[in-house]
XYZ file of C-alpha atoms in Angstrom:
620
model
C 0.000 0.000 0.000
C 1.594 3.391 -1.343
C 1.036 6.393 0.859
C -1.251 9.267 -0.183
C 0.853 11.863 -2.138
C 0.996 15.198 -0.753
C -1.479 17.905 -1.523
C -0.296 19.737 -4.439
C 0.836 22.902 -3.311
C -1.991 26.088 -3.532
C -0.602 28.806 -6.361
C -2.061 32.310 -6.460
C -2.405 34.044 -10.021
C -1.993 37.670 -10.976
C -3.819 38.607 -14.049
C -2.105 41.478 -15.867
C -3.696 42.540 -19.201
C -0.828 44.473 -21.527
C -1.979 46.327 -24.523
C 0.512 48.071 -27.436
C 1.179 52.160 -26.711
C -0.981 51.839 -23.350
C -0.327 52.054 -19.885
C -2.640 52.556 -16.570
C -3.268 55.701 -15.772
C -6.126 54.995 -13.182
C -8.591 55.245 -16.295
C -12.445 56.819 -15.618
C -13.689 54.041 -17.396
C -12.864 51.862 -14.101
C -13.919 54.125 -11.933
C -17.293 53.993 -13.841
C -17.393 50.466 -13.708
C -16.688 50.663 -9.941
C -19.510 53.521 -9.733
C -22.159 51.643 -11.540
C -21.621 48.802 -9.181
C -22.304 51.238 -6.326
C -25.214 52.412 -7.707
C -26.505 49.101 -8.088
C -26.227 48.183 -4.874
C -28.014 51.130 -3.644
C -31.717 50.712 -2.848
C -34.636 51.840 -4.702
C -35.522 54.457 -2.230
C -32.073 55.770 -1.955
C -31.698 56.070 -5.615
C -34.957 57.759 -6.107
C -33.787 60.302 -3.258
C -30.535 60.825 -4.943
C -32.327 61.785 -8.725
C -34.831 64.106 -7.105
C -32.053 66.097 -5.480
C -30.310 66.353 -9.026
C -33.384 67.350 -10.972
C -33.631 70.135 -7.918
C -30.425 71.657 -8.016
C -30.433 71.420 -11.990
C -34.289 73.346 -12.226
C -32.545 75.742 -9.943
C -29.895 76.607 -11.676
C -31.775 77.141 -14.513
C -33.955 79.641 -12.719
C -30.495 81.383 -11.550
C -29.182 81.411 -15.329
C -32.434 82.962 -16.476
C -32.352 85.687 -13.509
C -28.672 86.668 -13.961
C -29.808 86.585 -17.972
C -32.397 89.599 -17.580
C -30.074 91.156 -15.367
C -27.172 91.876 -17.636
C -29.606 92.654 -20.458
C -30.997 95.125 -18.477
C -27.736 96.336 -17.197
C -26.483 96.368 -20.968
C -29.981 98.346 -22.414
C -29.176 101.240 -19.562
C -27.628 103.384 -21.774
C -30.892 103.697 -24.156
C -33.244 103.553 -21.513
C -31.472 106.384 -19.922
C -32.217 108.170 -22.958
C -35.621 107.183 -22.625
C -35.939 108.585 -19.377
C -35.651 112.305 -20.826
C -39.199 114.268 -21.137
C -40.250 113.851 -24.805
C -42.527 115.233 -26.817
C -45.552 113.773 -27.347
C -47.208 112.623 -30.304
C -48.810 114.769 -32.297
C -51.193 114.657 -34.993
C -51.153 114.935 -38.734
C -53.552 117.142 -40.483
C -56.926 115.682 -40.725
C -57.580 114.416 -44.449
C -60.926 114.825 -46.399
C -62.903 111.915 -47.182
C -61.043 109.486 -45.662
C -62.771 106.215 -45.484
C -60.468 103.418 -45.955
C -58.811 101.835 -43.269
C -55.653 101.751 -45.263
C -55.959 105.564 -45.459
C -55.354 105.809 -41.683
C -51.865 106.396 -41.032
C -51.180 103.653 -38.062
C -52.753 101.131 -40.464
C -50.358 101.065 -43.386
C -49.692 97.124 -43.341
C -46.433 97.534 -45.968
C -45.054 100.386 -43.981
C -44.407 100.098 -39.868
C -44.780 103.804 -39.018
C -42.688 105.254 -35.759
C -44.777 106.037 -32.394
C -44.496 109.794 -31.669
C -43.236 110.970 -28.531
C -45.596 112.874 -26.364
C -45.574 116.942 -25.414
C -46.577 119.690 -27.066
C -46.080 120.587 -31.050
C -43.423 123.103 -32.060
C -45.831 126.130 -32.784
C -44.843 129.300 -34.643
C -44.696 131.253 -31.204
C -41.749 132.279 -30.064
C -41.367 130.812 -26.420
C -39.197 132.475 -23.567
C -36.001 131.675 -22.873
C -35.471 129.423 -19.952
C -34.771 130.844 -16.641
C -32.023 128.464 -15.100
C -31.618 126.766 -11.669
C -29.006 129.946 -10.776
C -30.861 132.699 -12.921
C -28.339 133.287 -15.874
C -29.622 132.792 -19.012
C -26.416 131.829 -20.356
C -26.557 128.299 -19.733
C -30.290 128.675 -21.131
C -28.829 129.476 -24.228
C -26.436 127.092 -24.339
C -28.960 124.285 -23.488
C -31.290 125.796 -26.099
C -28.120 125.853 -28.990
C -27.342 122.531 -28.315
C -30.410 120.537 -28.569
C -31.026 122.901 -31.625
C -28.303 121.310 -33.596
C -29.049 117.558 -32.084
C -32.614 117.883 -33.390
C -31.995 119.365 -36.342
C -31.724 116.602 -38.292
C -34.627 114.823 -36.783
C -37.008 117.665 -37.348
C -36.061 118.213 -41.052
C -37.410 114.079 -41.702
C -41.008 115.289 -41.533
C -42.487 118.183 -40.680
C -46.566 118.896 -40.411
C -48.801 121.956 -40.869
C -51.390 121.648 -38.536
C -55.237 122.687 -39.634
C -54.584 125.161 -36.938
C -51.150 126.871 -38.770
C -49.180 125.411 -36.674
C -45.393 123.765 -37.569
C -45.662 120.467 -35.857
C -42.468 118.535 -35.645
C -43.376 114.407 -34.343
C -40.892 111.885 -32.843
C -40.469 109.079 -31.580
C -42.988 107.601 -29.078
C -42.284 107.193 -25.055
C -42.683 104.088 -23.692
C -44.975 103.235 -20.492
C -43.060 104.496 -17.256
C -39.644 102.919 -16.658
C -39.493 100.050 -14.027
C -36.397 101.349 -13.172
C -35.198 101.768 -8.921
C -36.464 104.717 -6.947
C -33.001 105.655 -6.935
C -33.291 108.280 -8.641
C -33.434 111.806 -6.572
C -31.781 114.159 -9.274
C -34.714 114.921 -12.411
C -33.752 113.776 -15.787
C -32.331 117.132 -17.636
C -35.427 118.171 -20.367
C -34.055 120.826 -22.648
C -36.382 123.675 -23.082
C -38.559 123.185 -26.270
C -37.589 125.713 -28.898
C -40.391 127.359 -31.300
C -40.103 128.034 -34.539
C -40.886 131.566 -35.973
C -42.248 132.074 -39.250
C -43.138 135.732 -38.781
C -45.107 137.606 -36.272
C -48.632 135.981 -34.846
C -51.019 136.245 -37.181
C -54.297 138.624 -36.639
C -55.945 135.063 -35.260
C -53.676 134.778 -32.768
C -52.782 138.113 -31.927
C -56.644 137.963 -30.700
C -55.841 134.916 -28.675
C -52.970 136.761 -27.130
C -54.632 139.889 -25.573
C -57.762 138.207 -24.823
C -55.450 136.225 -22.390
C -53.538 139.646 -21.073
C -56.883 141.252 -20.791
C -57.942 138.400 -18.382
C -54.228 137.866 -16.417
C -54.135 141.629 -15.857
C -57.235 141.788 -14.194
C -55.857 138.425 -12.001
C -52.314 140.326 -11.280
C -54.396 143.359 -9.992
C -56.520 141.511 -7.917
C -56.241 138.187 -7.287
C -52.506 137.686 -7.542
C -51.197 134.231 -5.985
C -54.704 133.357 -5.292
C -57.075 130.628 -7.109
C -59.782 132.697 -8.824
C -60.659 136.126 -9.724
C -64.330 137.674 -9.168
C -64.366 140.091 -11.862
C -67.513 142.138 -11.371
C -66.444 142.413 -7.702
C -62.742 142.972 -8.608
C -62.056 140.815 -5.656
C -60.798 136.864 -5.048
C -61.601 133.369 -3.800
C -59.718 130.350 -2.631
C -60.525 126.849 -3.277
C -57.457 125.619 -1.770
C -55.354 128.441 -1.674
C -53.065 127.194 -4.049
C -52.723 129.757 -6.653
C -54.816 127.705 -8.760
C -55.360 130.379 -12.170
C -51.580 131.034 -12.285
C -50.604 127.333 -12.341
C -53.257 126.713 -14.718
C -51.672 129.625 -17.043
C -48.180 128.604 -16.817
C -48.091 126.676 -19.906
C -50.457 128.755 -21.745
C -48.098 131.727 -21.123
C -45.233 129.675 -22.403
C -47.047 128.768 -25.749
C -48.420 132.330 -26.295
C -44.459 133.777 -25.930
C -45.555 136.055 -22.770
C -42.073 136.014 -21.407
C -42.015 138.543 -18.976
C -45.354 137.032 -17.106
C -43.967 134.040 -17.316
C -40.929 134.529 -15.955
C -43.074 136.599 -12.898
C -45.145 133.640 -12.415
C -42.039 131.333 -11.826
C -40.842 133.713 -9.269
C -44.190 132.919 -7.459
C -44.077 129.332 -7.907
C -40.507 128.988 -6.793
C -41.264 131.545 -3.524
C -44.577 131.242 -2.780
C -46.093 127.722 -3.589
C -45.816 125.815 -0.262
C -47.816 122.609 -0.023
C -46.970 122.569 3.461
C -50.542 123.785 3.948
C -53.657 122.382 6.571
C -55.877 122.457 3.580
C -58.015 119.611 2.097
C -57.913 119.667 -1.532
C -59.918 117.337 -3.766
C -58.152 114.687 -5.811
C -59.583 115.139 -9.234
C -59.248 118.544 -9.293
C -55.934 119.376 -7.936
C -54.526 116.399 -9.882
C -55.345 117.626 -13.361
C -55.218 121.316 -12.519
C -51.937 121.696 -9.927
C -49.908 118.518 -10.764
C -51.062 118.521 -14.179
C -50.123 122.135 -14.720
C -46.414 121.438 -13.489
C -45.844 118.890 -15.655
C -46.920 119.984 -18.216
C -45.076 123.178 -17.790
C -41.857 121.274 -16.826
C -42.217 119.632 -20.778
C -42.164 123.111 -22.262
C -39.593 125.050 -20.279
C -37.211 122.207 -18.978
C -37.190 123.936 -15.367
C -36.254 121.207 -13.030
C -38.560 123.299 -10.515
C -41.783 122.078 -11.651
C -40.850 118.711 -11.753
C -39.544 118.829 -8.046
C -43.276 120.938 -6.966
C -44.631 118.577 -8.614
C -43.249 115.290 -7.067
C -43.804 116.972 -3.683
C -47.794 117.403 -4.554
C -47.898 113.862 -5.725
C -46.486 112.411 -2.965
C -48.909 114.508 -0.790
C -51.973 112.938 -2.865
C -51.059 109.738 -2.161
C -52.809 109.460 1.339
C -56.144 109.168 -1.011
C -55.389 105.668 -2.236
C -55.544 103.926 1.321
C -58.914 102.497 0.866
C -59.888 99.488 1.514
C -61.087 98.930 -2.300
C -57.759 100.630 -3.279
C -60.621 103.287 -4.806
C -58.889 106.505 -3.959
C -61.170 109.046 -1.697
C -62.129 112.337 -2.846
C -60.652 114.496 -0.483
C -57.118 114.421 0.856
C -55.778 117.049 3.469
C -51.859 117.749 1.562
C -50.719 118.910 5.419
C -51.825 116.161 7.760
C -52.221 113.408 5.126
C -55.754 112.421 6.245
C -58.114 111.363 3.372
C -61.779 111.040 3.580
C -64.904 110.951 1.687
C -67.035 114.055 1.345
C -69.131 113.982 4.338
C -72.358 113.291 3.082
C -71.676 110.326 1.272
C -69.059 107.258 1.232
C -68.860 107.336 -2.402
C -66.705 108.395 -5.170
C -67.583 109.905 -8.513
C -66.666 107.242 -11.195
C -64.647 110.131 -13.703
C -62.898 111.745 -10.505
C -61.125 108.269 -9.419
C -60.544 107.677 -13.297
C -59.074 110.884 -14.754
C -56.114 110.849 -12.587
C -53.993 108.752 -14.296
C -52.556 110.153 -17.036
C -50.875 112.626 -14.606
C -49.589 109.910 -12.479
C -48.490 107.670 -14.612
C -46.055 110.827 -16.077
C -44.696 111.393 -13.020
C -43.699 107.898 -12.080
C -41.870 108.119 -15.265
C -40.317 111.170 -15.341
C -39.269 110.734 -11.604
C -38.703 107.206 -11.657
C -40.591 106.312 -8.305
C -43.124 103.795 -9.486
C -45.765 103.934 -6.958
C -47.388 107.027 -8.292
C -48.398 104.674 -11.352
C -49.480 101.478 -9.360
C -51.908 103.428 -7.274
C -53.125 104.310 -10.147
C -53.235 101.475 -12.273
C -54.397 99.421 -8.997
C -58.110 101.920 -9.887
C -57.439 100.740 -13.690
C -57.681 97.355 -13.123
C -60.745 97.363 -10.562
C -62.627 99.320 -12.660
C -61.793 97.263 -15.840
C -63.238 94.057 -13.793
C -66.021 95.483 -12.613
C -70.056 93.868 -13.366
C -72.985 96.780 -13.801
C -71.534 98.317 -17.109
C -73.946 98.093 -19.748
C -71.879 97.750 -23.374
C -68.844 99.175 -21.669
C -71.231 101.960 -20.144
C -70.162 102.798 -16.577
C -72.176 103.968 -13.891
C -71.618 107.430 -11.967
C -70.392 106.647 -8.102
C -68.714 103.907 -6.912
C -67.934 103.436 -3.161
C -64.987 103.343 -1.831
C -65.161 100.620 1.025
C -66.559 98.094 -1.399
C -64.940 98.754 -4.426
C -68.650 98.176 -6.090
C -70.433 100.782 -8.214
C -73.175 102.575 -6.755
C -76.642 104.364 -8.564
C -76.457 101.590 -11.106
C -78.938 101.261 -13.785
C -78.280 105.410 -14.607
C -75.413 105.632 -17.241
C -74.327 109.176 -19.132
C -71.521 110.715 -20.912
C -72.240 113.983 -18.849
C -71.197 114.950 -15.350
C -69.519 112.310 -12.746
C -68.503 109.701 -15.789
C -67.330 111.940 -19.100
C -63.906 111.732 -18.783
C -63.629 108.332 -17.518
C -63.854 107.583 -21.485
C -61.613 110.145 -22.604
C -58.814 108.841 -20.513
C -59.280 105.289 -21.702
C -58.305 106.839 -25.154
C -55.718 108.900 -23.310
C -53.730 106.101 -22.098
C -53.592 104.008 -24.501
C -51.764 106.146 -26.838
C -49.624 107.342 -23.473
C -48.366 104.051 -23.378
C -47.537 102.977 -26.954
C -50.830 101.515 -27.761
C -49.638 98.924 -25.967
C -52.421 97.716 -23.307
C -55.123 96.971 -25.620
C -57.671 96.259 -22.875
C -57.948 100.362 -22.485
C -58.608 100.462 -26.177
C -61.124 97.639 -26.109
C -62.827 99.175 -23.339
C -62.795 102.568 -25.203
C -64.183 101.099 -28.827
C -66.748 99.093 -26.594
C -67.975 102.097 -24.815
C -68.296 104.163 -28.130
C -70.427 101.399 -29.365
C -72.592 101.245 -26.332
C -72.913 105.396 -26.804
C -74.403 104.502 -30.024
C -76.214 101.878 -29.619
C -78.258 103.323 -25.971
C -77.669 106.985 -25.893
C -77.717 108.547 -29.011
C -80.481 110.020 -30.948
C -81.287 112.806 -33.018
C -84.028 116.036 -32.525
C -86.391 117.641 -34.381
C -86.414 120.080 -36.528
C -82.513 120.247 -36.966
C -81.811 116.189 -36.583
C -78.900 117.216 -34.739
C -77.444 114.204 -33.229
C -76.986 114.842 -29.351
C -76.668 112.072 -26.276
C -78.605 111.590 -24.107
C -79.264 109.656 -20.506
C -80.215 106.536 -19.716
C -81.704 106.012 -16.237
C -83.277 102.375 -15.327
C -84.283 101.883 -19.108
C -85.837 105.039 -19.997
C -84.186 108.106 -21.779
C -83.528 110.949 -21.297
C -83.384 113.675 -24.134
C -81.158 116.198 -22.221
C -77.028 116.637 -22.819
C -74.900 117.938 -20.783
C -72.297 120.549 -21.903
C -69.892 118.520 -20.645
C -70.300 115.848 -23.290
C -68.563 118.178 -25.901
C -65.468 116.880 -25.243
C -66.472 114.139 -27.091
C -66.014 114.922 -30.600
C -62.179 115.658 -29.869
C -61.504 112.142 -28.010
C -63.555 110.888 -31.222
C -61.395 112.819 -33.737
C -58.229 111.926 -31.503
C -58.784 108.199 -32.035
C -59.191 108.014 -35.440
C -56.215 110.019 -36.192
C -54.553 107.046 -33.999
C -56.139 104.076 -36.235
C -59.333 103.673 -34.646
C -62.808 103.193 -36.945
C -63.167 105.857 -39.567
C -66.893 106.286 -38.609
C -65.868 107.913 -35.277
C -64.643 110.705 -37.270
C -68.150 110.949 -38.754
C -69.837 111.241 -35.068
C -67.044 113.592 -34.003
C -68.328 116.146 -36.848
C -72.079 115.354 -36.149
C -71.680 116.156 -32.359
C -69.666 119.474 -32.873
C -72.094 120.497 -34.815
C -74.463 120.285 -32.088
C -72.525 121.790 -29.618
C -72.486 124.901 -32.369
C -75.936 124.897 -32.617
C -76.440 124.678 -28.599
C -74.511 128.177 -27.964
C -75.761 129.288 -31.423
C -79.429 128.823 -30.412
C -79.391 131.073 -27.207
C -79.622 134.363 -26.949
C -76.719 134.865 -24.821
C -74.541 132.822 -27.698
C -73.786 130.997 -24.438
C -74.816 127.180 -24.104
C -76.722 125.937 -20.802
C -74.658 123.181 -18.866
C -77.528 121.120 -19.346
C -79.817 121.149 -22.834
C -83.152 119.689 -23.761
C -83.420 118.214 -27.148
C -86.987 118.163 -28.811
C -87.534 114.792 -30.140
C -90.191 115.695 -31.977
C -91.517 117.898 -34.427
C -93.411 121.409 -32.964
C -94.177 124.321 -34.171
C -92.465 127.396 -32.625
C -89.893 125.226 -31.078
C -86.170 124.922 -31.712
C -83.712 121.727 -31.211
C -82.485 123.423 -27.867
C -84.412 123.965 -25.078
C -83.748 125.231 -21.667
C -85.668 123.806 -18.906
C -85.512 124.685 -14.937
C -85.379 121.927 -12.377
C -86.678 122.502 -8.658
C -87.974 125.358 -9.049
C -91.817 126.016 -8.431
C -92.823 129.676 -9.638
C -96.605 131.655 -9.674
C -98.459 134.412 -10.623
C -99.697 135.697 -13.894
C -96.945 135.320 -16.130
C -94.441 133.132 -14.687
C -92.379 132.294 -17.194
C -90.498 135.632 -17.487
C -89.344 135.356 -14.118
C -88.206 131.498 -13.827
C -84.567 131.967 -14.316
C -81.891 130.405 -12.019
C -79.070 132.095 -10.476
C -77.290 132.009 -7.525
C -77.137 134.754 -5.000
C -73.849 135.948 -4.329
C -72.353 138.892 -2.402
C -75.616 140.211 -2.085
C -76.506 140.475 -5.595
C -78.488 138.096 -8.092
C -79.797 138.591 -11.653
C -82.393 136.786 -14.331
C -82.505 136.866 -17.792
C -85.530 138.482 -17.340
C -87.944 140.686 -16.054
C -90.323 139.990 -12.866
C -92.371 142.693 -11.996
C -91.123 145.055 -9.686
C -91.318 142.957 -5.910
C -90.611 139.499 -5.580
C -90.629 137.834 -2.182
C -87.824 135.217 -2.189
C -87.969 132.027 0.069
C -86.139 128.788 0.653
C -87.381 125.645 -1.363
C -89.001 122.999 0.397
C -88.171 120.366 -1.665
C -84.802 119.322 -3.781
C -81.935 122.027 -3.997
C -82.945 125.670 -3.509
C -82.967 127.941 -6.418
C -83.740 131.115 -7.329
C -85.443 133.423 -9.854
C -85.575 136.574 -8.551
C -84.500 140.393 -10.202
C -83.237 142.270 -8.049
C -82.375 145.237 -10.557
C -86.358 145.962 -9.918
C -86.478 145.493 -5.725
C -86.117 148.861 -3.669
C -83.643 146.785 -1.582
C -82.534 142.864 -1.419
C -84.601 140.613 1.218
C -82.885 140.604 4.221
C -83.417 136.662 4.086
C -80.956 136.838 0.875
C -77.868 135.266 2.464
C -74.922 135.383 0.361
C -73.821 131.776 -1.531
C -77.409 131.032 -0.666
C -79.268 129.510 -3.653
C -83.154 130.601 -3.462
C -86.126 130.414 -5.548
C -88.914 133.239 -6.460
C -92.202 131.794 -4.920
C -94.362 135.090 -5.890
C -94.474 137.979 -7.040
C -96.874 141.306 -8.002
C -97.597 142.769 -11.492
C -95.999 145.402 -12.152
């Protein structure tokens, strides 16, 4: 028997694999081969864990690369927008043609040819304007200021230049965009240039007319009523609203236009001495806005004097109180000392046009200051208004309260008093904008068409073509004065590529508001007129008619004229017999129809700002 042999002796093997021109160099496609492996033995939850946080940090990064994207484009468009933030000129519009009817006729509709937006401001009249006063009173730099943007524009203003139907040289360009989004930054005013004027002669005999019937009034204001807001002529004395100097802003610009230097020039002195907003006074919204900020502005456009723009950033600021509403509906009244707002105190609500014809003015400042709240207050009304239910084909009603945000009165719709220029600012800011927010030009065209379709109507015997009220379903043949602002907002949006037709309305409706001062004896209009709707003998197309006031006696009609007593005195168009005993209405407002010119002495029950009504009187 042979012993086992021994156990053959265990060998351990090294596999080395040896390729031509290669060595190791610790190659990734091991380490992959080792990661996969990993990865593999990972679990199913872990995994999942692991590919949500990389789709996380990779949709974040995107977001980052998209942010820092807009960033450096806006940082590398600064230069132009810059530019942009300068005052412009606004857009201005080309002569009207005759007999245009086809869309393609209408300059903003040319499909072949992309026209240029024009920049708003005023046109380049024939007027010479005054030279700019400058921050330190030399009119050296003025001249300087004036040379250079001479020669920059030259070029520009030689591409096209416009005679207006008016005479006027108007020079477009190029169109502003809606107010820069831009940092509050800001504090020093973007430099405007003075506009210059071109002279083709002296004023014509036309506006030569213009020109001293405006001295004729501002002398009588210097005399009397200097740095107040309004002149009582026939008492050569003054009133305040606000105590503001209300008529001299409102002239600023006019005075600039009509080349009255040297009144100019004394009105500035006031502004920049006198005007202090710093003031305990409540003022009302709408009619500070369009009158005192609106004034500024637009006198900061045409003279380039940084003051107006910094008076009127301090009065905007001071307004802003009013848009702290619950309903973001601004309130009527605002005190520009304290910075309480309130409602007037006999009613929560807001008129419709007040809250709506703010915005042009605020949406200039925001731009030309850069401090973008003065347009989101604004826009904030916009909106609400635009969302609103109880229009009636883009009809809006008068009040609207401003705790709920809802309109108020509904069911009564007019183009008159408390809603008129809610529709002319629709217009208004479109084109302020570009054209760009076509929901205010849809709500405009929408509203015409509701004008037409519920409001309009023609009387007898003239068929003039007058609007009318609408209250619960019935109409009403009366127009308010008022509503004559409607053929220019008509005329203005056609020359901006809206419907020819409108342009056909405009012309109908100014004739009517011809025929309503033509038809009186005065050669005044009423504020309000009655339309006959039907044919009558002895009876024109205008009518005056009295409200709430009840008169008697034998022949009552030549007394039953309204008036308002003031200072003691009060006047009719005609006559009443020679006593007339005066007493307070019992119903509605009081009015009255009294002639005093025929009294040995007025009623001691005549109060002053007291409105009465005749309730009898003796033959004479």
């Amino acid at each position: 028997m042979y012993p086992p042999p021994p156990p053959a002796p265990h060998r351990d093997f090294i596999s080395v694999t040896l390729s031509l021109g290669e060595s190791y160099d610790n190659s990734k496609s091991r380490r992959r081969r080792s990661c996969w492996r990993k990865w593999k033995q990972l679990s199913r939850l872990q995994r999942n864990v692991i590919l949500f946080l990389m789709g996380f940090l990779i949709l974040c990064g995107f977001l980052s690369y998209l942010q820092a994207a807009d960033q450096w484009k806006a940082l590398s468009s600064r230069p132009a927008e810059e530019q942009k933030m300068k005052p412009e000129i606004p857009p201005v519009l080309p002569a009207p043609q005759k007999e245009r009817a086809k869309p393609e006729d209408v300059p903003d509709l040319v499909p072949q040819k992309r026209l240029r937006h024009f920049r708003r401001g005023p046109p380049h009249l024939q007027i010479r304007a005054p030279n700019t006063v400058s921050k330190d009173g030399t009119e050296g730099d003025a001249k300087e200021e004036e040379t250079a943007l001479g020669n920059a524009q030259q070029e520009e203003n030689t591409q096209r230049t416009i005679i207006s139907w008016r005479g006027a040289v108007i020079e477009p360009e190029q169109a502003t965009e809606l107010p820069s989004r831009r940092a509050e930054a800001s504090t020093k005013p973007p430099f405007l240039a003075p506009r210059i004027f071109k002279e083709s002669g002296p004023p014509n005999e036309r506006q030569k007319g213009v020109i001293e019937a405006f001295l004729h009034a501002w002398k009588g204001y210097q005399k009397f009523a200097w740095g107040h807001d309004e002149l009582k002529p026939v008492s050569k004395t003054f009133s305040e609203w606000f105590g503001l100097g209300l008529t001299l802003i409102d002239a600023l610009d006019t005075m600039w236009i009509l080349g009255l230097k040297e009144e100019f020039n004394e009105a500035r002195n006031w502004v920049s001495k006198k005007l202090d907003f710093q003031k305990n006074v409540d003022v009302n919204l709408f009619e500070s806005t369009i009158r005192i900020l609106g004034g500024l502005l637009s006198t900061y456009h045409l003279s380039g004097d940084s003051l107006f723009l910094r008076k009127a950033e301090d009065f905007g600021k001071r307004l802003m109180p009013a848009f702290t509403t619950p309903s973001k509906i601004p309130y009527s009244d605002v005190n520009i000392g304290t910075g309480f707002a309130h409602s007037p105190q006999w009613t929560s609500d807001s008129t419709v046009a007040e809250v709506t014809s703010i915005q042009l003015e605020f949406r200039e400042l925001s731009r030309l200051t850069g401090n973008k709240k003065f347009q989101e207050a604004v826009e904030e009304v916009t909106k609400h208004i635009h969302s609103l239910s109880g229009k009636k084909d883009g009809l809006v009603p008068m009040f609207i309260n401003t705790n709920s945000g809802f309109f108020t009165h509904p069911g009564v719709f007019t183009v008159g008093a408390r809603a008129d220029s809610y529709y002319e600012y629709l217009l208004k800011q479109w084109i302020q904008g570009g054209k760009k927010e076509t929901e205010l030009m849809e709500d405009y065209v929408k509203a015409i068409e509701g004008i037409k379709t519920h409001l309009l109507r023609h009387s007898q015997p003239g068929k003039l073509t007058f609007v009318g009220e609408l209250a619960h379903g019935r109409f009403s043949a009366k127009m308010d004065h008022l509503v004559c602002f409607l053929p220019g907002t008509l005329a203005l949006g056609v020359h901006h590529g809206l419907p020819a037709d409108h342009m056909d309305l405009a012309q109908a409706l100014m004739e009517t508001c011809y025929q309503m001062n033509r038809q009186m004896e005065t050669g005044l209009s009423p504020e309000i007129a009655h339309f006959n709707m039907y044919p009558r003998a002895d009876h024109k197309d205008v009518e005056v008619k009295l409200t709430g006031t009840t008169c008697c006696g034998r022949r009552p009609w030549k007394a039953c004229s309204i008036s308002t007593v003031s200072q003691g005195t009060a006047s009719t168009r005609t006559g009443a017999g020679k006593s007339c005993k005066a007493s307070i209405s019992t119903h509605g407002s009081p009015q009255v129809a009294i002639l005093l010119s025929t009294m040995s002495k007025i009623p001691r029950s005549l109060i002053p700002g007291t409105r009465w009504r005749a309730s009898l009187w003796e033959k004479p």
